[in-house]
Amino acid sequence: TAEVLGILPIPDEIRTSGAMMPYVSGLDRNQKHHFLAEMQGTRKPILPVHTSVEKQLFRRLMNSNPIFSPKSGEPRWREAVKVWNSNAERMDDVSYKLVEQLKTYYTKWKSLSHVKETLSLSADLRRPLSLIIHDPLRSTIAPTVPEHPRQPHFVTRGLRDVPADSLIPRTPNLPHDEIPNTNNAFAVGERRNEAQSTAGPDPPSPSMDIDFSSTPSAPAATRTSAGLSRENREQTELLARQQVADSLAKRKHVQVSRKRRTCRKCAKPECGGSQKVANCKNVCRDCKQFNCRGRNPKYLERTCAEGWNV
């Protein structure tokens, strides 16, 4: 079939209307992009406006050629493409163009012209700020660069060793039932097993009578090979109990007494109307009548007549 994939050949009608010459293999092979020109069937390749020479040519045509810059409206594109391609025949770094390619670059050129116009109008306003930004004295107050790059913190082993005297919990003025148990469960369990094996019956529980200053630390031989050592676990547990003891010492129990409910009709605390106003057997404190429903619970500071007429 005559179907072509990829680079499509330019129809003869479009090539003729755009003033483009056909490709001649014997004459047009010694040029840049000759393969593209051969596939398109034109003497020069058809490419968008992209080189500096083509941009300068477009700018010159917009400023001087009446076809590109008429008095009103956009350029006359059918005639403009012929003017462009005729210039491309005489210039080496200029390729053929289609109408769509000139329109695309015209839109970009027009937006860039608006940007340049805006920059020109705001030049006087931007000049003081530009002088401040490009002031060479700003480099003198720049922060110094550290000689050695900062290294992230890496943990190489377990918990930090803490002195034993700093692990004694402080429990000032606490009730006996609120003193946290600072015994180490592992050490107590071992001592209990040793006592059972030697003395027979279980000794009394030392839950509240152990002297922490004289408590021996776990021997190194009994440390487990996996996980943390027993000493680290003891230190962690004592630190946790010390924090709990400090928080309990700082805690202040504030007992707020609740105001006793009174009857909103007679305002007597011993009246049955404190639960339900229908149970009140007294006269109203405002209107002195028995059949009054009392004050409005939403406006207790007003009288019964004012509160219900809001």
CSV table of C-alpha atoms in Angstrom, one decimal:
chain,number,residue,atom,x,y,z
A,1,THR,CA,0.0,0.0,0.0
A,2,ALA,CA,0.9,3.7,-0.2
A,3,GLU,CA,0.4,4.2,3.6
A,4,VAL,CA,3.3,5.8,5.4
A,5,LEU,CA,4.0,5.7,9.2
A,6,GLY,CA,6.1,8.2,11.1
A,7,ILE,CA,7.3,11.1,8.8
A,8,LEU,CA,4.4,11.9,6.4
A,9,PRO,CA,5.0,13.3,2.9
A,10,ILE,CA,3.7,16.8,2.2
A,11,PRO,CA,0.8,16.8,-0.4
A,12,ASP,CA,1.6,18.6,-3.6
A,13,GLU,CA,-1.3,21.0,-3.1
A,14,ILE,CA,0.0,22.2,0.3
A,15,ARG,CA,3.6,22.3,-1.0
A,16,THR,CA,2.6,24.4,-4.0
A,17,SER,CA,0.4,26.8,-2.0
A,18,GLY,CA,3.3,27.4,0.5
A,19,ALA,CA,5.8,28.2,-2.2
A,20,MET,CA,8.0,25.2,-1.4
A,21,MET,CA,10.2,23.5,-3.9
A,22,PRO,CA,10.2,19.7,-4.4
A,23,TYR,CA,13.0,17.5,-3.2
A,24,VAL,CA,15.7,16.5,-5.7
A,25,SER,CA,17.9,13.7,-4.5
A,26,GLY,CA,20.9,14.6,-6.6
A,27,LEU,CA,20.9,18.3,-5.4
A,28,ASP,CA,19.4,18.4,-1.9
A,29,ARG,CA,21.3,15.6,-0.1
A,30,ASN,CA,24.2,17.8,1.0
A,31,GLN,CA,22.3,19.6,3.7
A,32,LYS,CA,21.3,19.3,7.3
A,33,HIS,CA,18.2,17.1,8.0
A,34,HIS,CA,18.3,15.8,4.4
A,35,PHE,CA,16.6,12.6,5.4
A,36,LEU,CA,13.7,14.5,6.8
A,37,ALA,CA,13.4,16.6,3.7
A,38,GLU,CA,13.5,13.5,1.5
A,39,MET,CA,10.7,11.9,3.5
A,40,GLN,CA,8.6,15.0,3.4
A,41,GLY,CA,9.3,15.6,-0.4
A,42,THR,CA,10.5,19.2,0.0
A,43,ARG,CA,13.8,20.8,-0.9
A,44,LYS,CA,14.2,21.8,2.8
A,45,PRO,CA,12.8,20.1,5.9
A,46,ILE,CA,9.6,21.5,7.4
A,47,LEU,CA,10.4,22.3,11.1
A,48,PRO,CA,8.9,24.6,13.8
A,49,VAL,CA,10.5,27.9,14.6
A,50,HIS,CA,13.3,26.9,16.9
A,51,THR,CA,16.7,28.4,15.9
A,52,SER,CA,18.0,31.9,16.8
A,53,VAL,CA,18.2,32.8,13.1
A,54,GLU,CA,14.6,31.9,12.6
A,55,LYS,CA,13.5,33.9,15.7
A,56,GLN,CA,15.4,36.9,14.4
A,57,LEU,CA,13.8,36.6,11.0
A,58,PHE,CA,10.3,36.3,12.5
A,59,ARG,CA,10.9,39.4,14.6
A,60,ARG,CA,12.2,41.3,11.6
A,61,LEU,CA,9.2,40.3,9.5
A,62,MET,CA,6.8,41.4,12.3
A,63,ASN,CA,8.4,44.8,12.5
A,64,SER,CA,8.8,45.5,8.8
A,65,ASN,CA,6.6,43.3,6.6
A,66,PRO,CA,3.0,44.6,6.2
A,67,ILE,CA,1.8,41.0,5.6
A,68,PHE,CA,3.0,39.9,9.0
A,69,SER,CA,1.9,43.1,10.8
A,70,PRO,CA,-1.2,44.6,9.2
A,71,LYS,CA,-2.9,47.6,10.6
A,72,SER,CA,-5.6,45.5,12.2
A,73,GLY,CA,-6.0,41.9,13.0
A,74,GLU,CA,-3.6,39.0,12.8
A,75,PRO,CA,-1.1,38.4,9.9
A,76,ARG,CA,-2.4,37.2,6.6
A,77,TRP,CA,-1.2,33.6,7.0
A,78,ARG,CA,-1.6,32.3,3.5
A,79,GLU,CA,0.6,35.1,2.1
A,80,ALA,CA,2.9,35.1,5.2
A,81,VAL,CA,3.9,31.5,4.7
A,82,LYS,CA,5.0,32.3,1.1
A,83,VAL,CA,7.1,35.2,2.3
A,84,TRP,CA,8.7,33.0,5.0
A,85,ASN,CA,9.5,30.2,2.6
A,86,SER,CA,10.9,32.6,0.0
A,87,ASN,CA,13.3,33.8,2.7
A,88,ALA,CA,14.1,30.2,3.6
A,89,GLU,CA,15.3,29.6,0.0
A,90,ARG,CA,18.0,32.3,0.4
A,91,MET,CA,19.0,31.6,4.0
A,92,ASP,CA,20.9,28.5,5.2
A,93,ASP,CA,19.7,28.1,8.8
A,94,VAL,CA,16.0,28.7,8.0
A,95,SER,CA,13.7,25.8,7.1
A,96,TYR,CA,10.3,25.7,5.5
A,97,LYS,CA,7.2,26.4,7.5
A,98,LEU,CA,3.5,25.6,7.4
A,99,VAL,CA,0.7,28.0,8.3
A,100,GLU,CA,0.0,26.1,11.6
A,101,GLN,CA,3.7,26.4,12.7
A,102,LEU,CA,3.7,30.1,12.1
A,103,LYS,CA,0.5,30.5,14.1
A,104,THR,CA,1.9,28.5,17.0
A,105,TYR,CA,5.0,30.6,17.3
A,106,TYR,CA,3.0,33.8,16.8
A,107,THR,CA,1.1,33.0,20.0
A,108,LYS,CA,4.3,32.4,21.9
A,109,TRP,CA,5.9,35.6,20.5
A,110,LYS,CA,2.9,37.7,21.4
A,111,SER,CA,3.0,36.5,25.0
A,112,LEU,CA,6.7,37.2,25.3
A,113,SER,CA,6.1,40.7,23.9
A,114,HIS,CA,3.6,41.3,26.7
A,115,VAL,CA,6.1,40.2,29.3
A,116,LYS,CA,8.8,42.5,27.9
A,117,GLU,CA,6.3,45.3,27.9
A,118,THR,CA,5.4,44.7,31.5
A,119,LEU,CA,9.0,44.6,32.5
A,120,SER,CA,9.7,47.8,30.7
A,121,LEU,CA,6.9,49.6,32.4
A,122,SER,CA,7.9,48.4,35.8
A,123,ALA,CA,11.6,49.0,35.5
A,124,ASP,CA,11.7,52.1,37.7
A,125,LEU,CA,9.8,50.3,40.4
A,126,ARG,CA,11.9,47.2,40.3
A,127,ARG,CA,15.3,49.0,40.2
A,128,PRO,CA,15.6,49.7,44.0
A,129,LEU,CA,14.8,46.1,44.8
A,130,SER,CA,17.1,44.8,42.1
A,131,LEU,CA,20.0,46.8,43.6
A,132,ILE,CA,19.3,45.3,47.0
A,133,ILE,CA,19.2,41.7,45.7
A,134,HIS,CA,22.3,42.0,43.6
A,135,ASP,CA,24.3,44.0,46.3
A,136,PRO,CA,27.7,42.3,46.6
A,137,LEU,CA,27.9,43.3,50.3
A,138,ARG,CA,25.2,40.6,51.0
A,139,SER,CA,27.8,37.9,50.7
A,140,THR,CA,29.6,39.3,53.7
A,141,ILE,CA,26.7,38.5,56.1
A,142,ALA,CA,26.0,35.1,54.7
A,143,PRO,CA,26.3,32.3,57.3
A,144,THR,CA,29.5,30.3,57.3
A,145,VAL,CA,29.7,26.9,55.9
A,146,PRO,CA,30.8,24.2,58.5
A,147,GLU,CA,34.2,22.8,57.9
A,148,HIS,CA,33.0,19.2,58.5
A,149,PRO,CA,29.6,17.9,57.3
A,150,ARG,CA,27.2,17.0,60.1
A,151,GLN,CA,26.9,13.3,60.7
A,152,PRO,CA,23.6,11.8,61.8
A,153,HIS,CA,23.3,10.2,65.2
A,154,PHE,CA,23.8,6.4,65.2
A,155,VAL,CA,22.9,4.1,68.2
A,156,THR,CA,25.7,1.6,68.6
A,157,ARG,CA,24.6,-0.2,71.8
A,158,GLY,CA,21.7,-0.5,74.3
A,159,LEU,CA,20.6,1.7,77.2
A,160,ARG,CA,23.0,4.3,78.7
A,161,ASP,CA,24.6,3.4,82.0
A,162,VAL,CA,23.0,5.5,84.8
A,163,PRO,CA,24.6,5.8,88.3
A,164,ALA,CA,22.9,3.8,90.9
A,165,ASP,CA,22.5,6.7,93.3
A,166,SER,CA,20.3,8.6,90.8
A,167,LEU,CA,17.9,5.7,90.5
A,168,ILE,CA,16.5,5.8,94.1
A,169,PRO,CA,12.9,7.0,93.7
A,170,ARG,CA,11.8,10.1,95.6
A,171,THR,CA,8.4,9.6,97.3
A,172,PRO,CA,7.9,12.5,99.8
A,173,ASN,CA,4.8,12.5,101.9
A,174,LEU,CA,2.9,9.8,100.0
A,175,PRO,CA,0.3,7.6,101.7
A,176,HIS,CA,1.4,4.0,102.3
A,177,ASP,CA,-1.0,2.6,99.7
A,178,GLU,CA,0.2,5.0,97.0
A,179,ILE,CA,4.0,4.3,97.3
A,180,PRO,CA,5.0,2.7,94.0
A,181,ASN,CA,6.6,-0.7,94.3
A,182,THR,CA,10.3,-0.2,93.4
A,183,ASN,CA,11.4,-3.8,93.8
A,184,ASN,CA,12.8,-5.5,90.8
A,185,ALA,CA,10.7,-8.5,89.9
A,186,PHE,CA,13.6,-10.5,88.5
A,187,ALA,CA,15.9,-10.0,91.5
A,188,VAL,CA,13.0,-10.8,94.0
A,189,GLY,CA,12.1,-13.9,92.1
A,190,GLU,CA,15.7,-15.3,92.2
A,191,ARG,CA,16.1,-14.6,95.9
A,192,ARG,CA,12.8,-16.3,96.6
A,193,ASN,CA,13.8,-19.4,94.7
A,194,GLU,CA,17.2,-19.5,96.5
A,195,ALA,CA,15.4,-19.2,99.9
A,196,GLN,CA,13.0,-22.0,99.0
A,197,SER,CA,15.8,-24.3,98.0
A,198,THR,CA,17.8,-23.7,101.2
A,199,ALA,CA,15.2,-22.9,103.9
A,200,GLY,CA,12.2,-24.9,102.6
A,201,PRO,CA,9.1,-22.7,103.3
A,202,ASP,CA,8.5,-19.4,101.6
A,203,PRO,CA,9.9,-16.4,103.4
A,204,PRO,CA,7.7,-13.4,104.1
A,205,SER,CA,7.2,-11.2,101.1
A,206,PRO,CA,9.7,-8.3,101.0
A,207,SER,CA,7.5,-6.1,98.9
A,208,MET,CA,7.8,-3.1,101.2
A,209,ASP,CA,10.9,-3.7,103.3
A,210,ILE,CA,13.7,-3.8,100.9
A,211,ASP,CA,16.5,-1.2,101.3
A,212,PHE,CA,17.2,0.1,97.8
A,213,SER,CA,20.6,1.4,98.7
A,214,SER,CA,21.8,-2.1,99.7
A,215,THR,CA,20.0,-4.1,97.1
A,216,PRO,CA,22.7,-6.2,95.2
A,217,SER,CA,22.7,-5.9,91.5
A,218,ALA,CA,22.2,-9.0,89.4
A,219,PRO,CA,25.5,-10.9,88.7
A,220,ALA,CA,26.9,-10.8,85.3
A,221,ALA,CA,26.8,-14.5,84.9
A,222,THR,CA,23.0,-14.5,85.0
A,223,ARG,CA,22.5,-12.1,82.1
A,224,THR,CA,20.6,-13.4,79.2
A,225,SER,CA,22.3,-13.7,75.9
A,226,ALA,CA,19.3,-12.3,74.0
A,227,GLY,CA,17.8,-8.8,74.6
A,228,LEU,CA,18.8,-6.4,77.3
A,229,SER,CA,20.9,-7.3,80.3
A,230,ARG,CA,19.2,-7.6,83.8
A,231,GLU,CA,21.0,-4.5,85.0
A,232,ASN,CA,19.5,-2.5,82.2
A,233,ARG,CA,16.1,-3.8,82.9
A,234,GLU,CA,16.5,-2.9,86.6
A,235,GLN,CA,17.5,0.6,85.7
A,236,THR,CA,14.6,1.0,83.2
A,237,GLU,CA,12.1,-0.2,85.8
A,238,LEU,CA,13.5,2.0,88.5
A,239,LEU,CA,13.4,5.0,86.3
A,240,ALA,CA,9.8,4.3,85.3
A,241,ARG,CA,8.8,3.9,89.0
A,242,GLN,CA,10.6,7.1,89.9
A,243,GLN,CA,8.6,9.0,87.2
A,244,VAL,CA,5.4,7.6,88.6
A,245,ALA,CA,6.3,8.6,92.1
A,246,ASP,CA,7.2,12.1,91.1
A,247,SER,CA,3.9,12.5,89.2
A,248,LEU,CA,1.9,11.2,92.2
A,249,ALA,CA,3.8,13.6,94.5
A,250,LYS,CA,2.8,16.5,92.3
A,251,ARG,CA,-0.8,15.5,92.0
A,252,LYS,CA,-3.2,17.6,94.0
A,253,HIS,CA,-6.6,16.3,94.7
A,254,VAL,CA,-9.1,19.2,94.6
A,255,GLN,CA,-12.5,18.3,96.0
A,256,VAL,CA,-15.2,20.6,94.7
A,257,SER,CA,-18.3,20.7,96.8
A,258,ARG,CA,-21.5,20.7,94.7
A,259,LYS,CA,-24.1,23.2,95.5
A,260,ARG,CA,-27.2,21.8,97.0
A,261,ARG,CA,-30.3,21.9,94.8
A,262,THR,CA,-33.2,24.1,95.9
A,263,CYS,CA,-36.7,24.5,94.8
A,264,ARG,CA,-37.1,27.0,92.0
A,265,LYS,CA,-40.6,27.9,93.4
A,266,CYS,CA,-40.0,28.5,97.1
A,267,ALA,CA,-36.2,28.5,97.1
A,268,LYS,CA,-36.0,26.2,100.2
A,269,PRO,CA,-33.4,23.4,100.1
A,270,GLU,CA,-35.5,21.0,102.2
A,271,CYS,CA,-38.6,21.3,99.9
A,272,GLY,CA,-39.6,18.4,97.7
A,273,GLY,CA,-39.7,20.7,94.8
A,274,SER,CA,-35.9,20.5,94.5
A,275,GLN,CA,-36.5,17.3,92.4
A,276,LYS,CA,-39.8,18.3,90.8
A,277,VAL,CA,-41.6,21.6,91.1
A,278,ALA,CA,-45.0,19.8,91.3
A,279,ASN,CA,-43.9,18.4,94.7
A,280,CYS,CA,-43.7,21.8,96.2
A,281,LYS,CA,-46.4,22.5,98.8
A,282,ASN,CA,-45.3,26.1,99.6
A,283,VAL,CA,-46.2,29.5,98.2
A,284,CYS,CA,-44.1,31.1,95.5
A,285,ARG,CA,-41.3,33.3,96.7
A,286,ASP,CA,-42.2,36.0,94.1
A,287,CYS,CA,-46.0,36.1,93.7
A,288,LYS,CA,-46.9,34.3,97.0
A,289,GLN,CA,-49.4,32.0,95.3
A,290,PHE,CA,-49.7,28.2,95.6
A,291,ASN,CA,-50.5,27.4,92.0
A,292,CYS,CA,-47.5,29.2,90.5
A,293,ARG,CA,-44.9,27.1,88.6
A,294,GLY,CA,-42.0,29.0,90.0
A,295,ARG,CA,-39.2,30.7,88.1
A,296,ASN,CA,-38.1,29.8,84.6
A,297,PRO,CA,-35.1,27.4,84.9
A,298,LYS,CA,-33.4,29.2,82.0
A,299,TYR,CA,-33.7,32.6,83.7
A,300,LEU,CA,-33.4,31.9,87.4
A,301,GLU,CA,-32.2,35.4,88.2
A,302,ARG,CA,-35.6,36.9,87.1
A,303,THR,CA,-38.9,36.6,88.9
A,304,CYS,CA,-41.6,34.2,87.9
A,305,ALA,CA,-43.6,36.8,86.0
A,306,GLU,CA,-40.5,38.2,84.1
A,307,GLY,CA,-38.9,34.9,83.4
A,308,TRP,CA,-41.9,33.2,81.7
A,309,ASN,CA,-42.7,36.3,79.6
A,310,VAL,CA,-39.4,36.6,77.8
